[in-house]
Amino acid sequence: MIHARLAFIELETTGANPVRDRITRIGVLEAEGDRVSTWSTLVNPQRPIPEFIQQLNGIRNETVVDAPTFSQVAAELADRLHGRLFIAHHARFNYGFVKSEFQRLGKSFRADVLCTVRLSRKFFPEQRKHNLDSLRADHDSTTGERYGAVADTLLLWQFWCRLKRDRGEEALAAAIRQQLKCPSLPPHLDSALLDDLPASPGVYLFYGDNDALLYVGKSVNLRQRVRSHFASNLREYKEMRLSQQVRRIHWHETVGELGALLLESRLVKECQPIHNRRLRRASELCTWQLVQRAPGDYRLRLVSGEAADFVRPEDLFGLFANRREATDTLRKLAAMHELCPIILGLEKPARPGRPCFAHQVKQCRGACVGKEAVGVHSVRLLSALMELKLTAWPYPGAIGVVERDELREVEEVHVVNGWRHLGSARSEAEVQQILLGQSGQGRFDQDTYRLLVAHMRKDRVRVRLLSER
């Protein structure tokens, strides 16, 4: 079923950042059944409008000098949007500005938000563009005037009506459900709690009976991800069972995705949630170390994560949760590169001079019986291991991996040394506090290592040198 009460909204602003910029014009089209009404107002942003923005939308400083401020129209806007589905083109932009304006007044604004750009992309994937001008041209929409907030809301209303007519109410309702991930909450959870969730990166925690921690998850959009756990169309039994067990929800906002990933990994290992089996399993971390037994004769030995030097891992290859995983990986490498299982320590010879089983079936080149020189075998072994070679710590000491959200104007520094995550900070004082206690903090963790290597290789973050070792 399609939502009965709708509000199509379009804004003009002084810029693109809802934290720094302000609204200059609001247009709202309210629809309920066949009843449609429109409302619009100019808004005095109480700051100069940049020249290029004036040229872009035609709203000049003198146009809004006598207009009401947002605080003067806030009550009426809230009344018009109350209980309605918030629909806009580039909905995140519009919703972000409305939410920020209300926050500046010390008021909370929440709504279910639907983006018509995403609807257009879903139903008309063949179209190259999905902006308002393309919508106007591709769908032969007429609004009486070409530009303006009211004209844009009328255009969106016409587009909505066309979707209902041409694609059918059932298809449109399914697309809405997919976007909103409509929650179907168990009776013991307060729906207002889900409304408080921010649409920002972070980690969420589900608690069950007796406040037992059930699950820790992460997302770049907490609001969307948590709501998806309670979607009415859940098909996975495990997901459905988890959603019914939840009695309390808590969350931590982070600045970016890396912060959420690091925090999730740490909390899962520290708190051992019942449903995080993959990440919480006991890890007997180990790695293969290449050692020289004689000149040119290199062999492998398995060393524990506690004994290995991951800061300078020139002779270390692979990270494994346990001995079995390490051995299975080495067996696959041996088969792929025709390496000798006896030389690798994977098989004991039946008697001295007896070839390994792999040589008998022509899958080993005979290093075990002298047909291949041990030095040649060692060179081939090193070549095969290169895909498992660990990355050395490339800095002289601790670094700060910096994530910044320009929209929220917040920054977070993840303090790392020798691939160990020591903590995250949002101020210089917190950074220094983490550095002072670093000698007793953080152990090497394979998930943290992989996260950091992946992000740093792709230049997703900015790195700051904090101290020398």
Short mmCIF file of C-alpha atoms in Angstrom, two decimals:
data_model
loop_
_atom_site.label_atom_id
_atom_site.label_comp_id
_atom_site.label_asym_id
_atom_site.label_seq_id
_atom_site.Cartn_x
_atom_site.Cartn_y
_atom_site.Cartn_z
CA MET A 1 0.00 0.00 0.00
CA ILE A 2 1.25 3.48 -0.94
CA HIS A 3 1.52 6.11 1.80
CA ALA A 4 -1.70 8.13 2.00
CA ARG A 5 -0.18 11.44 3.16
CA LEU A 6 2.61 12.88 1.05
CA ALA A 7 4.71 16.04 1.09
CA PHE A 8 6.78 16.93 -1.96
CA ILE A 9 9.41 19.49 -1.00
CA GLU A 10 12.02 21.52 -2.88
CA LEU A 11 14.44 24.09 -1.48
CA GLU A 12 16.74 26.86 -2.62
CA THR A 13 19.79 27.49 -0.42
CA THR A 14 22.89 29.65 -0.11
CA GLY A 15 25.13 26.64 -0.84
CA ALA A 16 25.50 22.88 -0.59
CA ASN A 17 26.55 22.44 3.06
CA PRO A 18 23.63 22.19 5.53
CA VAL A 19 25.98 22.97 8.43
CA ARG A 20 27.24 26.28 7.02
CA ASP A 21 24.58 27.29 4.49
CA ARG A 22 20.94 28.31 4.92
CA ILE A 23 17.59 27.96 3.17
CA THR A 24 16.37 30.85 0.99
CA ARG A 25 13.13 29.40 -0.40
CA ILE A 26 10.81 26.53 0.49
CA GLY A 27 8.13 24.93 -1.66
CA VAL A 28 5.81 22.20 -0.37
CA LEU A 29 3.07 20.29 -2.18
CA GLU A 30 0.82 18.35 0.17
CA ALA A 31 -1.13 15.46 -1.32
CA GLU A 32 -3.71 13.24 0.30
CA GLY A 33 -5.77 11.18 -2.09
CA ASP A 34 -6.98 13.56 -4.82
CA ARG A 35 -6.57 16.62 -2.58
CA VAL A 36 -3.51 18.69 -3.42
CA SER A 37 -2.37 22.01 -1.99
CA THR A 38 0.82 24.02 -2.37
CA TRP A 39 2.68 26.42 -0.11
CA SER A 40 5.87 28.36 -0.63
CA THR A 41 7.81 31.10 1.04
CA LEU A 42 11.05 32.98 0.65
CA VAL A 43 13.33 32.75 3.68
CA ASN A 44 15.81 35.34 4.91
CA PRO A 45 19.03 33.31 5.41
CA GLN A 46 20.47 36.05 7.64
CA ARG A 47 23.71 35.97 5.67
CA PRO A 48 24.82 37.10 2.20
CA ILE A 49 24.00 34.86 -0.75
CA PRO A 50 27.12 34.11 -2.86
CA GLU A 51 27.08 35.76 -6.29
CA PHE A 52 27.20 32.51 -8.25
CA ILE A 53 24.23 31.15 -6.24
CA GLN A 54 22.27 34.33 -7.02
CA GLN A 55 22.94 33.79 -10.72
CA LEU A 56 22.08 30.10 -10.42
CA ASN A 57 18.60 30.37 -8.87
CA GLY A 58 17.71 34.04 -9.32
CA ILE A 59 17.24 34.70 -5.61
CA ARG A 60 19.24 37.83 -4.78
CA ASN A 61 20.09 39.40 -1.44
CA GLU A 62 17.52 42.16 -1.97
CA THR A 63 14.88 39.50 -2.77
CA VAL A 64 14.99 38.02 0.71
CA VAL A 65 15.84 41.05 2.83
CA ASP A 66 12.19 41.47 3.94
CA ALA A 67 11.37 37.73 3.94
CA PRO A 68 10.68 35.88 7.22
CA THR A 69 13.54 33.98 8.85
CA PHE A 70 13.36 30.21 9.20
CA SER A 71 12.45 30.53 12.86
CA GLN A 72 9.36 32.50 11.79
CA VAL A 73 8.14 29.84 9.33
CA ALA A 74 9.36 26.76 11.25
CA ALA A 75 6.05 26.06 12.99
CA GLU A 76 4.04 26.19 9.78
CA LEU A 77 6.56 24.03 7.91
CA ALA A 78 6.58 21.45 10.71
CA ASP A 79 2.77 21.35 10.64
CA ARG A 80 2.69 20.83 6.87
CA LEU A 81 5.29 18.03 6.98
CA HIS A 82 3.99 16.29 10.12
CA GLY A 83 3.00 12.66 9.51
CA ARG A 84 3.77 12.85 5.80
CA LEU A 85 6.24 10.98 3.65
CA PHE A 86 9.02 13.49 2.87
CA ILE A 87 9.57 13.30 -0.92
CA ALA A 88 12.21 15.28 -2.78
CA HIS A 89 14.60 15.18 -5.70
CA HIS A 90 18.02 14.50 -4.14
CA ALA A 91 16.15 13.89 -0.90
CA ARG A 92 19.25 13.66 1.29
CA PHE A 93 20.16 17.25 0.38
CA ASN A 94 16.68 18.63 1.13
CA TYR A 95 16.16 16.59 4.29
CA GLY A 96 19.63 17.52 5.58
CA PHE A 97 18.88 21.24 5.27
CA VAL A 98 15.45 21.02 6.92
CA LYS A 99 16.82 18.89 9.77
CA SER A 100 19.76 21.28 10.30
CA GLU A 101 17.52 24.36 10.37
CA PHE A 102 15.32 22.79 13.03
CA GLN A 103 18.39 21.69 15.02
CA ARG A 104 19.61 25.29 15.12
CA LEU A 105 16.32 26.16 16.81
CA GLY A 106 16.83 23.39 19.34
CA LYS A 107 14.05 21.30 17.78
CA SER A 108 14.05 17.77 16.44
CA PHE A 109 12.74 16.92 12.99
CA ARG A 110 12.34 13.37 11.70
CA ALA A 111 10.53 11.90 8.73
CA ASP A 112 10.54 8.91 6.41
CA VAL A 113 12.40 10.17 3.33
CA LEU A 114 11.89 9.14 -0.30
CA CYS A 115 14.15 10.23 -3.16
CA THR A 116 12.59 10.71 -6.61
CA VAL A 117 16.04 10.52 -8.26
CA ARG A 118 16.27 6.93 -7.04
CA LEU A 119 12.72 6.23 -8.23
CA SER A 120 13.60 7.61 -11.66
CA ARG A 121 16.74 5.48 -11.87
CA LYS A 122 14.80 2.39 -10.85
CA PHE A 123 11.90 2.77 -13.27
CA PHE A 124 13.76 4.45 -16.17
CA PRO A 125 17.31 3.01 -16.11
CA GLU A 126 17.70 3.66 -19.84
CA GLN A 127 17.65 7.44 -19.33
CA ARG A 128 21.08 9.06 -19.21
CA LYS A 129 20.15 11.84 -16.76
CA HIS A 130 17.66 12.05 -13.91
CA ASN A 131 17.78 15.73 -12.90
CA LEU A 132 14.69 17.93 -12.80
CA ASP A 133 15.19 19.32 -16.33
CA SER A 134 15.52 15.77 -17.69
CA LEU A 135 12.42 14.75 -15.76
CA ARG A 136 10.54 17.69 -17.27
CA ALA A 137 11.66 16.86 -20.81
CA ASP A 138 11.48 13.06 -20.68
CA HIS A 139 8.00 12.94 -19.17
CA ASP A 140 6.43 15.91 -20.98
CA SER A 141 5.55 17.48 -17.64
CA THR A 142 4.02 20.94 -17.50
CA THR A 143 3.74 23.03 -14.36
CA GLY A 144 2.73 26.45 -15.66
CA GLU A 145 6.17 27.87 -14.86
CA ARG A 146 9.59 26.47 -15.58
CA TYR A 147 11.50 27.24 -12.40
CA GLY A 148 10.80 27.78 -8.72
CA ALA A 149 10.19 25.61 -5.68
CA VAL A 150 6.44 25.26 -6.32
CA ALA A 151 7.00 24.43 -9.99
CA ASP A 152 9.48 21.73 -8.95
CA THR A 153 7.09 20.17 -6.44
CA LEU A 154 4.33 20.14 -9.08
CA LEU A 155 6.76 18.44 -11.44
CA LEU A 156 7.49 15.77 -8.84
CA TRP A 157 3.78 15.29 -8.19
CA GLN A 158 3.16 14.78 -11.92
CA PHE A 159 6.03 12.30 -12.08
CA TRP A 160 4.54 10.44 -9.10
CA CYS A 161 1.11 10.28 -10.74
CA ARG A 162 2.64 8.97 -13.94
CA LEU A 163 4.44 6.19 -12.05
CA LYS A 164 1.17 5.16 -10.40
CA ARG A 165 -0.64 5.19 -13.73
CA ASP A 166 1.95 3.55 -15.97
CA ARG A 167 3.79 1.22 -13.60
CA GLY A 168 0.97 0.46 -11.19
CA GLU A 169 0.46 1.11 -7.50
CA GLU A 170 1.88 -2.28 -6.51
CA ALA A 171 5.20 -1.66 -8.28
CA LEU A 172 5.46 1.85 -6.84
CA ALA A 173 4.66 0.59 -3.34
CA ALA A 174 7.36 -2.09 -3.68
CA ALA A 175 9.91 0.55 -4.75
CA ILE A 176 8.97 2.70 -1.74
CA ARG A 177 9.37 -0.24 0.63
CA GLN A 178 12.76 -1.00 -0.88
CA GLN A 179 13.96 2.56 -0.31
CA LEU A 180 12.51 2.98 3.15
CA LYS A 181 13.14 -0.57 4.37
CA CYS A 182 9.95 -0.10 6.35
CA PRO A 183 10.41 -1.43 9.87
CA SER A 184 8.04 -3.88 11.49
CA LEU A 185 9.00 -3.49 15.12
CA PRO A 186 8.38 -6.04 17.84
CA PRO A 187 5.94 -4.63 20.42
CA HIS A 188 8.56 -4.11 23.11
CA LEU A 189 10.62 -1.63 21.03
CA ASP A 190 9.71 2.05 20.97
CA SER A 191 9.39 3.34 17.38
CA ALA A 192 10.63 6.76 18.52
CA LEU A 193 14.00 5.15 19.23
CA LEU A 194 14.47 4.29 15.55
CA ASP A 195 13.56 7.86 14.62
CA ASP A 196 16.46 9.12 16.74
CA LEU A 197 19.00 7.10 14.76
CA PRO A 198 21.32 9.35 12.72
CA ALA A 199 21.88 8.86 8.99
CA SER A 200 25.64 8.78 9.56
CA PRO A 201 28.41 6.16 9.90
CA GLY A 202 28.74 4.24 13.11
CA VAL A 203 28.26 1.04 15.09
CA TYR A 204 25.03 -0.26 16.62
CA LEU A 205 24.50 -2.77 19.43
CA PHE A 206 21.43 -4.96 19.94
CA TYR A 207 20.66 -6.14 23.48
CA GLY A 208 18.22 -8.89 24.46
CA ASP A 209 16.75 -10.25 27.68
CA ASN A 210 18.76 -9.46 30.83
CA ASP A 211 20.66 -6.91 28.74
CA ALA A 212 22.70 -9.64 27.04
CA LEU A 213 24.56 -8.33 23.99
CA LEU A 214 23.12 -10.06 20.92
CA TYR A 215 24.79 -8.39 17.98
CA VAL A 216 27.20 -5.64 16.96
CA GLY A 217 26.96 -4.19 13.45
CA LYS A 218 28.27 -1.24 11.49
CA SER A 219 27.08 0.93 8.63
CA VAL A 220 27.77 4.15 6.79
CA ASN A 221 24.09 4.97 7.45
CA LEU A 222 23.00 3.83 10.92
CA ARG A 223 19.36 4.82 10.48
CA GLN A 224 18.94 2.87 7.25
CA ARG A 225 20.86 -0.20 8.38
CA VAL A 226 19.19 -0.62 11.77
CA ARG A 227 15.74 -0.14 10.25
CA SER A 228 16.54 -2.85 7.68
CA HIS A 229 16.86 -5.38 10.52
CA PHE A 230 13.16 -4.90 11.19
CA ALA A 231 11.98 -4.77 7.56
CA SER A 232 8.62 -6.40 7.06
CA ASN A 233 9.93 -8.50 4.16
CA LEU A 234 12.71 -10.29 6.08
CA ARG A 235 13.26 -13.72 4.55
CA GLU A 236 16.30 -14.99 6.45
CA TYR A 237 15.28 -16.97 9.51
CA LYS A 238 18.37 -15.84 11.47
CA GLU A 239 17.62 -12.17 10.72
CA MET A 240 13.98 -12.59 11.73
CA ARG A 241 14.89 -14.39 14.95
CA LEU A 242 17.42 -11.70 15.87
CA SER A 243 14.93 -8.88 15.26
CA GLN A 244 12.41 -10.53 17.57
CA GLN A 245 14.95 -10.93 20.39
CA VAL A 246 16.03 -7.28 20.53
CA ARG A 247 14.97 -5.42 23.68
CA ARG A 248 17.32 -2.42 23.57
CA ILE A 249 19.39 -0.62 20.93
CA HIS A 250 22.48 1.51 21.47
CA TRP A 251 24.77 3.14 18.92
CA HIS A 252 28.05 5.05 18.53
CA GLU A 253 28.46 7.57 15.72
CA THR A 254 31.78 7.70 13.89
CA VAL A 255 33.08 10.23 11.40
CA GLY A 256 33.65 7.74 8.60
CA GLU A 257 33.54 4.15 7.43
CA LEU A 258 37.00 3.18 8.70
CA GLY A 259 36.13 4.32 12.22
CA ALA A 260 32.98 2.20 12.13
CA LEU A 261 34.90 -0.86 10.89
CA LEU A 262 37.60 -0.51 13.55
CA LEU A 263 35.10 0.01 16.35
CA GLU A 264 32.95 -2.93 15.25
CA SER A 265 35.98 -5.24 15.15
CA ARG A 266 37.11 -4.16 18.63
CA LEU A 267 33.67 -4.39 20.26
CA VAL A 268 32.97 -7.82 18.80
CA LYS A 269 36.23 -9.23 20.14
CA GLU A 270 35.88 -7.55 23.53
CA CYS A 271 32.18 -8.21 24.12
CA GLN A 272 31.65 -11.54 22.28
CA PRO A 273 28.07 -10.93 21.05
CA ILE A 274 25.98 -14.06 20.64
CA HIS A 275 25.17 -13.57 16.93
CA ASN A 276 28.59 -12.36 15.68
CA ARG A 277 30.00 -15.84 15.22
CA ARG A 278 32.31 -15.03 12.31
CA LEU A 279 34.14 -12.14 13.95
CA ARG A 280 34.02 -13.32 17.56
CA ARG A 281 35.45 -16.82 17.07
CA ALA A 282 38.57 -17.50 19.12
CA SER A 283 41.63 -16.67 17.04
CA GLU A 284 44.92 -18.56 17.43
CA LEU A 285 46.65 -16.13 15.09
CA CYS A 286 49.70 -17.54 13.33
CA THR A 287 51.88 -16.91 10.29
CA TRP A 288 54.48 -18.74 8.20
CA GLN A 289 58.07 -17.64 8.79
CA LEU A 290 60.76 -18.33 6.20
CA VAL A 291 64.03 -19.43 7.83
CA GLN A 292 67.37 -20.38 6.29
CA ARG A 293 68.50 -23.83 7.43
CA ALA A 294 71.64 -23.84 5.29
CA PRO A 295 72.98 -21.59 2.52
CA GLY A 296 70.28 -21.51 -0.17
CA ASP A 297 68.05 -23.91 1.78
CA TYR A 298 64.94 -22.08 3.03
CA ARG A 299 62.23 -23.78 5.06
CA LEU A 300 58.98 -22.69 6.70
CA ARG A 301 57.97 -22.76 10.33
CA LEU A 302 54.67 -21.74 11.84
CA VAL A 303 54.92 -19.01 14.47
CA SER A 304 52.24 -17.61 16.74
CA GLY A 305 50.93 -14.08 16.43
CA GLU A 306 52.42 -13.22 19.81
CA ALA A 307 55.92 -14.32 18.77
CA ALA A 308 55.92 -12.71 15.31
CA ASP A 309 57.27 -9.22 14.62
CA PHE A 310 54.55 -7.68 12.44
CA VAL A 311 56.28 -4.30 12.36
CA ARG A 312 59.15 -5.73 10.26
CA PRO A 313 57.57 -8.80 8.63
CA GLU A 314 60.14 -9.29 5.84
CA ASP A 315 60.17 -13.05 6.46
CA LEU A 316 56.46 -13.49 7.35
CA PHE A 317 53.79 -14.77 4.98
CA GLY A 318 50.05 -14.90 5.54
CA LEU A 319 47.77 -14.36 8.53
CA PHE A 320 45.78 -17.35 9.69
CA ALA A 321 43.18 -17.81 12.41
CA ASN A 322 44.66 -21.18 13.40
CA ARG A 323 47.15 -23.91 12.46
CA ARG A 324 44.63 -25.77 10.31
CA GLU A 325 43.93 -22.75 8.14
CA ALA A 326 47.67 -22.10 7.73
CA THR A 327 48.36 -25.72 6.77
CA ASP A 328 45.46 -25.88 4.29
CA THR A 329 46.71 -22.73 2.58
CA LEU A 330 50.24 -24.11 2.29
CA ARG A 331 48.93 -27.40 0.84
CA LYS A 332 47.08 -25.47 -1.88
CA LEU A 333 50.23 -23.48 -2.71
CA ALA A 334 52.25 -26.69 -2.87
CA ALA A 335 49.80 -28.30 -5.30
CA MET A 336 49.59 -25.16 -7.46
CA HIS A 337 53.39 -24.71 -7.74
CA GLU A 338 54.54 -28.37 -7.61
CA LEU A 339 56.37 -27.84 -4.34
CA CYS A 340 57.48 -30.76 -2.19
CA PRO A 341 55.28 -31.53 0.85
CA ILE A 342 58.22 -33.19 2.64
CA ILE A 343 60.46 -30.13 2.25
CA LEU A 344 57.53 -27.94 3.40
CA GLY A 345 56.99 -30.09 6.50
CA LEU A 346 53.51 -31.13 5.40
CA GLU A 347 54.42 -34.82 5.04
CA LYS A 348 56.87 -37.15 6.75
CA PRO A 349 58.92 -39.44 4.50
CA ALA A 350 57.99 -43.10 4.72
CA ARG A 351 61.74 -43.85 4.97
CA PRO A 352 64.94 -41.99 4.05
CA GLY A 353 65.29 -41.47 0.30
CA ARG A 354 61.64 -42.32 -0.33
CA PRO A 355 59.82 -39.68 -2.51
CA CYS A 356 56.75 -37.85 -1.32
CA PHE A 357 53.36 -38.96 -2.53
CA ALA A 358 53.03 -35.84 -4.73
CA HIS A 359 56.19 -36.83 -6.65
CA GLN A 360 54.78 -40.30 -7.23
CA VAL A 361 51.74 -38.75 -8.94
CA LYS A 362 53.93 -36.20 -10.79
CA GLN A 363 52.86 -33.17 -8.71
CA CYS A 364 56.31 -32.54 -7.16
CA ARG A 365 59.53 -31.93 -9.07
CA GLY A 366 61.54 -34.20 -6.80
CA ALA A 367 63.37 -32.00 -4.29
CA CYS A 368 62.66 -34.74 -1.74
CA VAL A 369 64.87 -37.25 -3.66
CA GLY A 370 67.44 -34.88 -5.15
CA LYS A 371 65.91 -34.54 -8.61
CA GLU A 372 65.49 -30.80 -8.00
CA ALA A 373 68.16 -28.80 -6.20
CA VAL A 374 67.02 -27.54 -2.79
CA GLY A 375 68.16 -24.04 -3.77
CA VAL A 376 65.94 -24.09 -6.85
CA HIS A 377 63.04 -25.35 -4.76
CA SER A 378 63.67 -22.50 -2.27
CA VAL A 379 63.53 -19.91 -5.05
CA ARG A 380 60.24 -21.32 -6.32
CA LEU A 381 58.89 -21.45 -2.77
CA LEU A 382 59.70 -17.78 -2.21
CA SER A 383 58.02 -16.87 -5.51
CA ALA A 384 54.88 -18.83 -4.52
CA LEU A 385 54.79 -17.15 -1.11
CA MET A 386 54.91 -13.60 -2.46
CA GLU A 387 51.12 -13.40 -2.75
CA LEU A 388 50.96 -13.97 1.03
CA LYS A 389 53.74 -11.53 1.96
CA LEU A 390 52.75 -9.17 4.76
CA THR A 391 53.14 -5.42 4.42
CA ALA A 392 55.81 -3.88 6.63
CA TRP A 393 54.86 -0.96 8.87
CA PRO A 394 55.99 1.98 6.69
CA TYR A 395 56.38 4.64 9.39
CA PRO A 396 58.99 5.37 12.08
CA GLY A 397 56.37 5.35 14.84
CA ALA A 398 52.73 6.10 15.59
CA ILE A 399 50.51 7.77 13.02
CA GLY A 400 47.09 9.34 13.00
CA VAL A 401 44.78 8.05 10.26
CA VAL A 402 42.46 11.03 9.76
CA GLU A 403 38.84 10.83 8.66
CA ARG A 404 36.86 14.02 8.09
CA ASP A 405 33.19 14.67 7.34
CA GLU A 406 32.97 18.04 5.63
CA LEU A 407 29.18 18.25 5.95
CA ARG A 408 29.19 17.75 9.71
CA GLU A 409 32.53 19.53 10.09
CA VAL A 410 33.90 16.81 12.35
CA GLU A 411 37.22 14.97 12.27
CA GLU A 412 38.40 11.75 13.89
CA VAL A 413 41.99 10.57 14.29
CA HIS A 414 42.63 6.81 14.55
CA VAL A 415 45.94 6.36 16.38
CA VAL A 416 47.88 3.40 14.96
CA ASN A 417 51.36 2.02 15.60
CA GLY A 418 52.80 -1.14 14.07
CA TRP A 419 49.35 -1.96 12.59
CA ARG A 420 47.88 -1.88 16.13
CA HIS A 421 44.86 0.37 16.59
CA LEU A 422 45.50 2.16 19.88
CA GLY A 423 42.33 4.25 19.95
CA SER A 424 40.40 7.02 18.20
CA ALA A 425 40.23 10.68 19.17
CA ARG A 426 38.39 13.85 18.24
CA SER A 427 40.78 16.32 19.87
CA GLU A 428 44.52 16.83 20.15
CA ALA A 429 44.34 16.24 23.90
CA GLU A 430 42.73 12.84 23.33
CA VAL A 431 45.42 11.96 20.76
CA GLN A 432 48.18 12.76 23.26
CA GLN A 433 46.44 10.75 25.98
CA ILE A 434 46.35 7.70 23.68
CA LEU A 435 50.04 8.15 22.78
CA LEU A 436 51.05 8.36 26.45
CA GLY A 437 49.45 5.01 27.17
CA GLN A 438 50.36 3.26 23.92
CA SER A 439 52.96 0.89 25.37
CA GLY A 440 50.26 -1.13 27.10
CA GLN A 441 47.57 -0.75 24.48
CA GLY A 442 46.41 -2.75 21.51
CA ARG A 443 47.57 -6.16 20.30
CA PHE A 444 48.09 -7.11 16.69
CA ASP A 445 44.79 -8.12 15.11
CA GLN A 446 44.44 -9.54 11.61
CA ASP A 447 41.12 -7.80 10.91
CA THR A 448 42.58 -4.42 11.91
CA TYR A 449 45.70 -5.06 9.81
CA ARG A 450 43.62 -5.87 6.72
CA LEU A 451 41.32 -2.88 7.19
CA LEU A 452 44.22 -0.46 7.54
CA VAL A 453 46.20 -1.90 4.62
CA ALA A 454 43.14 -1.75 2.35
CA HIS A 455 42.28 1.86 3.23
CA MET A 456 45.86 3.13 3.13
CA ARG A 457 46.65 1.47 -0.20
CA LYS A 458 43.67 3.11 -1.86
CA ASP A 459 44.46 6.54 -0.41
CA ARG A 460 41.03 6.68 1.24
CA VAL A 461 42.39 8.49 4.29
CA ARG A 462 44.93 11.14 5.26
CA VAL A 463 47.89 10.06 7.38
CA ARG A 464 49.62 12.21 10.02
CA LEU A 465 52.94 11.28 11.67
CA LEU A 466 52.50 11.51 15.44
CA SER A 467 55.71 10.18 16.99
CA GLU A 468 58.87 8.22 16.34
CA ARG A 469 59.34 4.82 17.86
#
